[in-house]
Tab-separated table of N, CA and C in Angstrom:
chain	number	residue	atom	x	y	z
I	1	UNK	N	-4.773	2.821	-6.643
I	1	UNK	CA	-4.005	4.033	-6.386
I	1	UNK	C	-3.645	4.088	-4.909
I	2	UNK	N	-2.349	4.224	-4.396
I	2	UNK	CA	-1.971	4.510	-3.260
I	2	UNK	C	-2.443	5.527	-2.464
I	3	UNK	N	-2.856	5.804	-1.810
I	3	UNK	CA	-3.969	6.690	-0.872
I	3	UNK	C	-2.881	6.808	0.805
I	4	UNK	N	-2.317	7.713	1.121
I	4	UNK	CA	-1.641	7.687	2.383
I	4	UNK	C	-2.720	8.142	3.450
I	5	UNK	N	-2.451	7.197	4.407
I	5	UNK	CA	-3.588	8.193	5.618
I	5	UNK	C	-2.484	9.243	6.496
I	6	UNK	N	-3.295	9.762	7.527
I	6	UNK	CA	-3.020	10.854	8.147
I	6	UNK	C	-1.547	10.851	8.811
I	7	UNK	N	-1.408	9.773	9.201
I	7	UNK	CA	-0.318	9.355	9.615
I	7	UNK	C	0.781	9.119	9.560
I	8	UNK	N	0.686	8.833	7.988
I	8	UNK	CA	1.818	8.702	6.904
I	8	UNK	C	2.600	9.885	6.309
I	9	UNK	N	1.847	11.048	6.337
I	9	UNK	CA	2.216	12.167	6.222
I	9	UNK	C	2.087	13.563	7.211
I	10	UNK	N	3.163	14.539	7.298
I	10	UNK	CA	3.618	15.190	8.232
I	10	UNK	C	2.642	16.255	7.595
I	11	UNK	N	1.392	17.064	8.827
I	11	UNK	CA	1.151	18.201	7.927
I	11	UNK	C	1.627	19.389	7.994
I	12	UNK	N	2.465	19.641	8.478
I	12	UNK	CA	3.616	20.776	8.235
I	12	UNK	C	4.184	21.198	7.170
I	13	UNK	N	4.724	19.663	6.484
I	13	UNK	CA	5.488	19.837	5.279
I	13	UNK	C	4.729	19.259	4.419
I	14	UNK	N	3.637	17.990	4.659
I	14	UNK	CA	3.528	17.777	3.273
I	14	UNK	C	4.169	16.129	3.009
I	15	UNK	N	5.182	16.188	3.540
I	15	UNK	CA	5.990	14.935	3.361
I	15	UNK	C	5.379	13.604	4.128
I	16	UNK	N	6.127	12.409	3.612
I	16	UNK	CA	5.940	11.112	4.388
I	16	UNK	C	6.627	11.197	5.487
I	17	UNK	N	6.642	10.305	6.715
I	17	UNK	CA	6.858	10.673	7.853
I	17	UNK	C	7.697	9.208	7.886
I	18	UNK	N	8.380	9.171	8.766
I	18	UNK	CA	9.455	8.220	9.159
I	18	UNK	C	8.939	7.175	9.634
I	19	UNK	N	7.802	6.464	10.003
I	19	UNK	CA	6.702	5.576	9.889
I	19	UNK	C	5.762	5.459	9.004
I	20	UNK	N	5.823	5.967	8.090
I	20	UNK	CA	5.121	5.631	7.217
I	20	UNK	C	5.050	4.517	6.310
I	21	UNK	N	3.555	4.097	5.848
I	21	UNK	CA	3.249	2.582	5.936
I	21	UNK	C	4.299	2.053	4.849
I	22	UNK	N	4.777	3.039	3.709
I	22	UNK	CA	5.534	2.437	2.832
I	22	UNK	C	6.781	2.460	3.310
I	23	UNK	N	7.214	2.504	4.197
I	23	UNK	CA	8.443	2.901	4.666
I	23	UNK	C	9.245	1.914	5.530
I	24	UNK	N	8.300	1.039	6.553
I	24	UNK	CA	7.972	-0.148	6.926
I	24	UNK	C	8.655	-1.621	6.752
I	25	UNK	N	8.909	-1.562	5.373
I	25	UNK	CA	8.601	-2.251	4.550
I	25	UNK	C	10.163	-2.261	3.302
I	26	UNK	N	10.908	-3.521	3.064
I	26	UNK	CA	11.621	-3.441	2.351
I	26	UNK	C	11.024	-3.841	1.148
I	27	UNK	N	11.542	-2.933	0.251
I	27	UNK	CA	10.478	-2.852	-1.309
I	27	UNK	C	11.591	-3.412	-2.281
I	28	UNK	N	11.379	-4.208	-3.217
I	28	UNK	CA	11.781	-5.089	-4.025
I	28	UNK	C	11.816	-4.194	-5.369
I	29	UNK	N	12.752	-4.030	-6.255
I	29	UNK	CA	11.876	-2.958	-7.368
I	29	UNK	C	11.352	-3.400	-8.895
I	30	UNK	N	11.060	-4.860	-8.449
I	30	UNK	CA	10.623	-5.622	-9.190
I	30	UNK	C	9.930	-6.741	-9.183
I	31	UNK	N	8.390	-7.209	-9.303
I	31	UNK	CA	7.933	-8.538	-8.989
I	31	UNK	C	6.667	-8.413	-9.215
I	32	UNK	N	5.832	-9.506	-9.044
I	32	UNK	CA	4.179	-9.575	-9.033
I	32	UNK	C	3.621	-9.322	-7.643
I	33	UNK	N	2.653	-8.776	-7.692
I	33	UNK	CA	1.524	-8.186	-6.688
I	33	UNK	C	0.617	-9.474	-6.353
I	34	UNK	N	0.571	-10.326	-5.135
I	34	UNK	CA	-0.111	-11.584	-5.164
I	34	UNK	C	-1.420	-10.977	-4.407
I	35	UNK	N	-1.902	-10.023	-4.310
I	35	UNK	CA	-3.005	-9.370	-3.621
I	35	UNK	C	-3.967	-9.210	-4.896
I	36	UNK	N	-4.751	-8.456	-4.810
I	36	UNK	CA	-5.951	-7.870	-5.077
I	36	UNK	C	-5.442	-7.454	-7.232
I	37	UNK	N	-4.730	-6.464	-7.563
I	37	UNK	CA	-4.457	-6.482	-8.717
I	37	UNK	C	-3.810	-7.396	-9.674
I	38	UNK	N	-2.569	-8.156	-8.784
I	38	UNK	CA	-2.148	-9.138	-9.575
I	38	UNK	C	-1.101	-8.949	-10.656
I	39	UNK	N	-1.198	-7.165	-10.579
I	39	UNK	CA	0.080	-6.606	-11.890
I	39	UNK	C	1.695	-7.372	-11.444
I	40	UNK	N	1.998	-7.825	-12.937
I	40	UNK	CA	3.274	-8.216	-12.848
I	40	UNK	C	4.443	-6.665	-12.768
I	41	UNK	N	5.561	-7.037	-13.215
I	41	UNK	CA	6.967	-5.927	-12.791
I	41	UNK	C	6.368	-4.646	-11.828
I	42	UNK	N	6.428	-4.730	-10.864
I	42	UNK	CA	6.139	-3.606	-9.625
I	42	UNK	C	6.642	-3.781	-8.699
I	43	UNK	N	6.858	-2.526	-8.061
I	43	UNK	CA	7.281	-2.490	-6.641
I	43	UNK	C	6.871	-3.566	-5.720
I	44	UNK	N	7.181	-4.406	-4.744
I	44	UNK	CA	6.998	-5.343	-4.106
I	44	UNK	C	7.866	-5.478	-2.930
I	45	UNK	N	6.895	-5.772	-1.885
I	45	UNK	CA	7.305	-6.074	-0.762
I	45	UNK	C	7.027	-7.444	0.158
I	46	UNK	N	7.640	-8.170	0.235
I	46	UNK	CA	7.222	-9.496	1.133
I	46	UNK	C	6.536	-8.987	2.748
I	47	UNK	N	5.217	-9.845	2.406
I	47	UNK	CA	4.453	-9.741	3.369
I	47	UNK	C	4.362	-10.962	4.767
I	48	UNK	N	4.927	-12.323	3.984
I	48	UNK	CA	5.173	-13.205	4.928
I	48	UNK	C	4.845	-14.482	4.059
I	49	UNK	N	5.342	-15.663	4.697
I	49	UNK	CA	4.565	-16.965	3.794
I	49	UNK	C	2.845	-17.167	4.119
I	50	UNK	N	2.759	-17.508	3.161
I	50	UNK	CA	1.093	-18.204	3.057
I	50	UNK	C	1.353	-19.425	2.943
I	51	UNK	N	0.110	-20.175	3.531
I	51	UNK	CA	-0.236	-21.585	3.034
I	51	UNK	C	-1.620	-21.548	2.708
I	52	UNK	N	-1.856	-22.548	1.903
I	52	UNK	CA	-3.443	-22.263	1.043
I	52	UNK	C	-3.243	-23.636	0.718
I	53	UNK	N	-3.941	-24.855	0.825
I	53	UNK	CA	-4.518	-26.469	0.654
I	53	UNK	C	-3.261	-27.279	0.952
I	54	UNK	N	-2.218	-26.990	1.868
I	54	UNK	CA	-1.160	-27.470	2.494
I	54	UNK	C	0.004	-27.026	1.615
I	55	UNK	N	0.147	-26.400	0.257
I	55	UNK	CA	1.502	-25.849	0.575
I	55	UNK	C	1.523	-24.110	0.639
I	56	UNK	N	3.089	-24.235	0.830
I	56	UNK	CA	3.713	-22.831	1.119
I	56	UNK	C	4.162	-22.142	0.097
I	57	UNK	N	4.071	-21.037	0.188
I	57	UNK	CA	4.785	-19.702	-0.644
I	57	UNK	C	4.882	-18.317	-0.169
I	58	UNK	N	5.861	-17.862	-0.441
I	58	UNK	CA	6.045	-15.981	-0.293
I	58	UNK	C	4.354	-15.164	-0.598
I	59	UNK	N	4.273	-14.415	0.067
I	59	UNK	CA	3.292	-13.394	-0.519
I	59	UNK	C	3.612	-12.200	-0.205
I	60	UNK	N	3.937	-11.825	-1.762
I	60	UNK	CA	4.046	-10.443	-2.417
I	60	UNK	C	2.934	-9.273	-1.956
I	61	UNK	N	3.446	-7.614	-2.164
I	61	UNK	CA	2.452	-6.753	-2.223
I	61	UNK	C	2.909	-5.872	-2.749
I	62	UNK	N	1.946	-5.532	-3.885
I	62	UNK	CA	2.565	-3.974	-4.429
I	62	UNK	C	2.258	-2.679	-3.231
I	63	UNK	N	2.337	-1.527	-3.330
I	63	UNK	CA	2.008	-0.395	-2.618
I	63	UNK	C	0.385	-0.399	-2.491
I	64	UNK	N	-0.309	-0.528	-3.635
I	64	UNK	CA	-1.833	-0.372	-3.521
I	64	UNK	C	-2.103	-1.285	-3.093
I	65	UNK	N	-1.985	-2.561	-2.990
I	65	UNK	CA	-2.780	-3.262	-2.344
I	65	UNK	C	-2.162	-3.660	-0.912
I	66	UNK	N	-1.075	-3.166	-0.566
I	66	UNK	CA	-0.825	-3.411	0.865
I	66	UNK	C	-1.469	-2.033	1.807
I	67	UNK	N	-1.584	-0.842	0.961
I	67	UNK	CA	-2.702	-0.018	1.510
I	67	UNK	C	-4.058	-0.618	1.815
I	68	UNK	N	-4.379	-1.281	0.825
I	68	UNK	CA	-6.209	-1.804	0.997
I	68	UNK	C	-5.887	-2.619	2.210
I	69	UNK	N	-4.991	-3.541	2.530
I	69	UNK	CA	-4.699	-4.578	3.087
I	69	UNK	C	-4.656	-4.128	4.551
I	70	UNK	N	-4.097	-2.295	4.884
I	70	UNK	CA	-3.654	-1.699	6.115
I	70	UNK	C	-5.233	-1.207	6.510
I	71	UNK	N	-5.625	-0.942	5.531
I	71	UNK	CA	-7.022	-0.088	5.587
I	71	UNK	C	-7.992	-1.124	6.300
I	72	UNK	N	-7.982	-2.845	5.785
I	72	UNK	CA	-9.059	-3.510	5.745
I	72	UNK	C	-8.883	-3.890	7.249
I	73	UNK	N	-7.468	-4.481	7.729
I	73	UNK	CA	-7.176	-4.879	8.830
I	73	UNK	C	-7.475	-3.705	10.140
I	74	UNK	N	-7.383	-2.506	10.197
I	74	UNK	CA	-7.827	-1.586	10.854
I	74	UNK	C	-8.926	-1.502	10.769
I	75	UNK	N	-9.501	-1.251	10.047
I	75	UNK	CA	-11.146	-1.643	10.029
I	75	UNK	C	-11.903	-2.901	10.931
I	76	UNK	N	-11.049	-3.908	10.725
I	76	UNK	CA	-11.163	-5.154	11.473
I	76	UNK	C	-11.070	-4.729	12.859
I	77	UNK	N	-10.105	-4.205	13.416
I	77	UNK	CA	-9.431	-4.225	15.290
I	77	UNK	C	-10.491	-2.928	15.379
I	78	UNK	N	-11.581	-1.917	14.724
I	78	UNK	CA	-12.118	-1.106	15.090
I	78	UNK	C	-13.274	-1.728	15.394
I	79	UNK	N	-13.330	-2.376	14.041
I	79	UNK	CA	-15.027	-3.142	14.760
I	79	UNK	C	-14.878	-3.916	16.062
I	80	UNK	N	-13.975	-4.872	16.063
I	80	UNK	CA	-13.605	-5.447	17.784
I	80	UNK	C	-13.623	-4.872	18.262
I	81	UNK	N	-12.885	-4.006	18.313
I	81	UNK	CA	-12.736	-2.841	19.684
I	81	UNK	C	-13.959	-2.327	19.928
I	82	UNK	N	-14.871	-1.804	18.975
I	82	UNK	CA	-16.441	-1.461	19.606
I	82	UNK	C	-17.381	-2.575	20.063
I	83	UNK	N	-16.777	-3.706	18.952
I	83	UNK	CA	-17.533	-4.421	19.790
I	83	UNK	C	-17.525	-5.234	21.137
I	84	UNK	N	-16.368	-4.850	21.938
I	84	UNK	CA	-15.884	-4.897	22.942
I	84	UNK	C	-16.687	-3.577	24.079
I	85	UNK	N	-16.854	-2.719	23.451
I	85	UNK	CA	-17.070	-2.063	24.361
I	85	UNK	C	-18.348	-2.108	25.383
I	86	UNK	N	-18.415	-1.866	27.046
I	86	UNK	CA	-19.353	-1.970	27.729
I	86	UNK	C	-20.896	-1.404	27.092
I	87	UNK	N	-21.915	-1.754	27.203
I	87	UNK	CA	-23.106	-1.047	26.919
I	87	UNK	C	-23.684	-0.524	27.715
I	88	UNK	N	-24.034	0.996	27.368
I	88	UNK	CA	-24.351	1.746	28.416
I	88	UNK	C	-25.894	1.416	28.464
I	89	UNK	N	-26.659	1.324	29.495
I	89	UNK	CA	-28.144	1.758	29.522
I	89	UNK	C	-28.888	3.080	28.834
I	90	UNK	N	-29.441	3.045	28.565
I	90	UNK	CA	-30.809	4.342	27.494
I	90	UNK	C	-31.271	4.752	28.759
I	91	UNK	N	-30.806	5.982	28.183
I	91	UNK	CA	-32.134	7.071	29.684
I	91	UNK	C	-33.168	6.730	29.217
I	92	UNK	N	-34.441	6.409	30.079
I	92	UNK	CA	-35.860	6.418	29.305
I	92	UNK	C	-36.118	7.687	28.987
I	93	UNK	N	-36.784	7.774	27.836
I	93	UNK	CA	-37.911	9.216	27.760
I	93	UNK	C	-38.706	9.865	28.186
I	94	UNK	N	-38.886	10.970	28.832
I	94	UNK	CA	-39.808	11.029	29.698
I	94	UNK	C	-41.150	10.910	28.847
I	95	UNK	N	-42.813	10.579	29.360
I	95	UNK	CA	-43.700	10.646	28.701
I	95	UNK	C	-44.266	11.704	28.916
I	96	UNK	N	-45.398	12.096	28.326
I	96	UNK	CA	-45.906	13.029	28.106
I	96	UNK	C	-47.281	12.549	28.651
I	97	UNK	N	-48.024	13.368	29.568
I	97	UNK	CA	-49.189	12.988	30.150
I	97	UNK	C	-50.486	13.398	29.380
């Protein structure tokens, strides 16, 4: 199921926003999903070529799985990014005499 994040929609109105992730994206209104579900006749959008054991091909995405796909990759540059970040020192605790 397509799931929009915050971004994708305006909360004023309610609506998708003029960047929004499906929006991005020229949608095909017909094809297979080469991601995660695999459903044939669906919405589809070319994501770029793949290669996988030396040859090439298109890879497809329906709407749901190019969401999981936006979701997973952000997830990715968050964990870098923290794990980038400086480490601060621990105040010690004070003890108790």
């Amino acid at each position: 199921m397509f799931r929009p994040t915050r971004r994708d929609i305006d909360p004023s109105t309610g609506e998708p926003t003029a960047h929004a992730l499906w929006d991005r994206h020229a949608w095909e209104p017909s094809g297979r999903c080469w991601l995660w579900c695999g459903r044939p006749d669906v919405e589809v959008t070319w994501l770029g070529p793949v290669c996988s054991s030396g040859m090439h091909a298109d890879l497809y995405s329906c709407r749901s799985c190019l969401y999981e796909l936006d979701q997973r990759v952000l997830d990715s540059n968050i964990r870098r990014d923290i794990a980038a970040l400086p480490v601060m020192p621990s105040t010690p605790v004070p003890r108790r005499p």
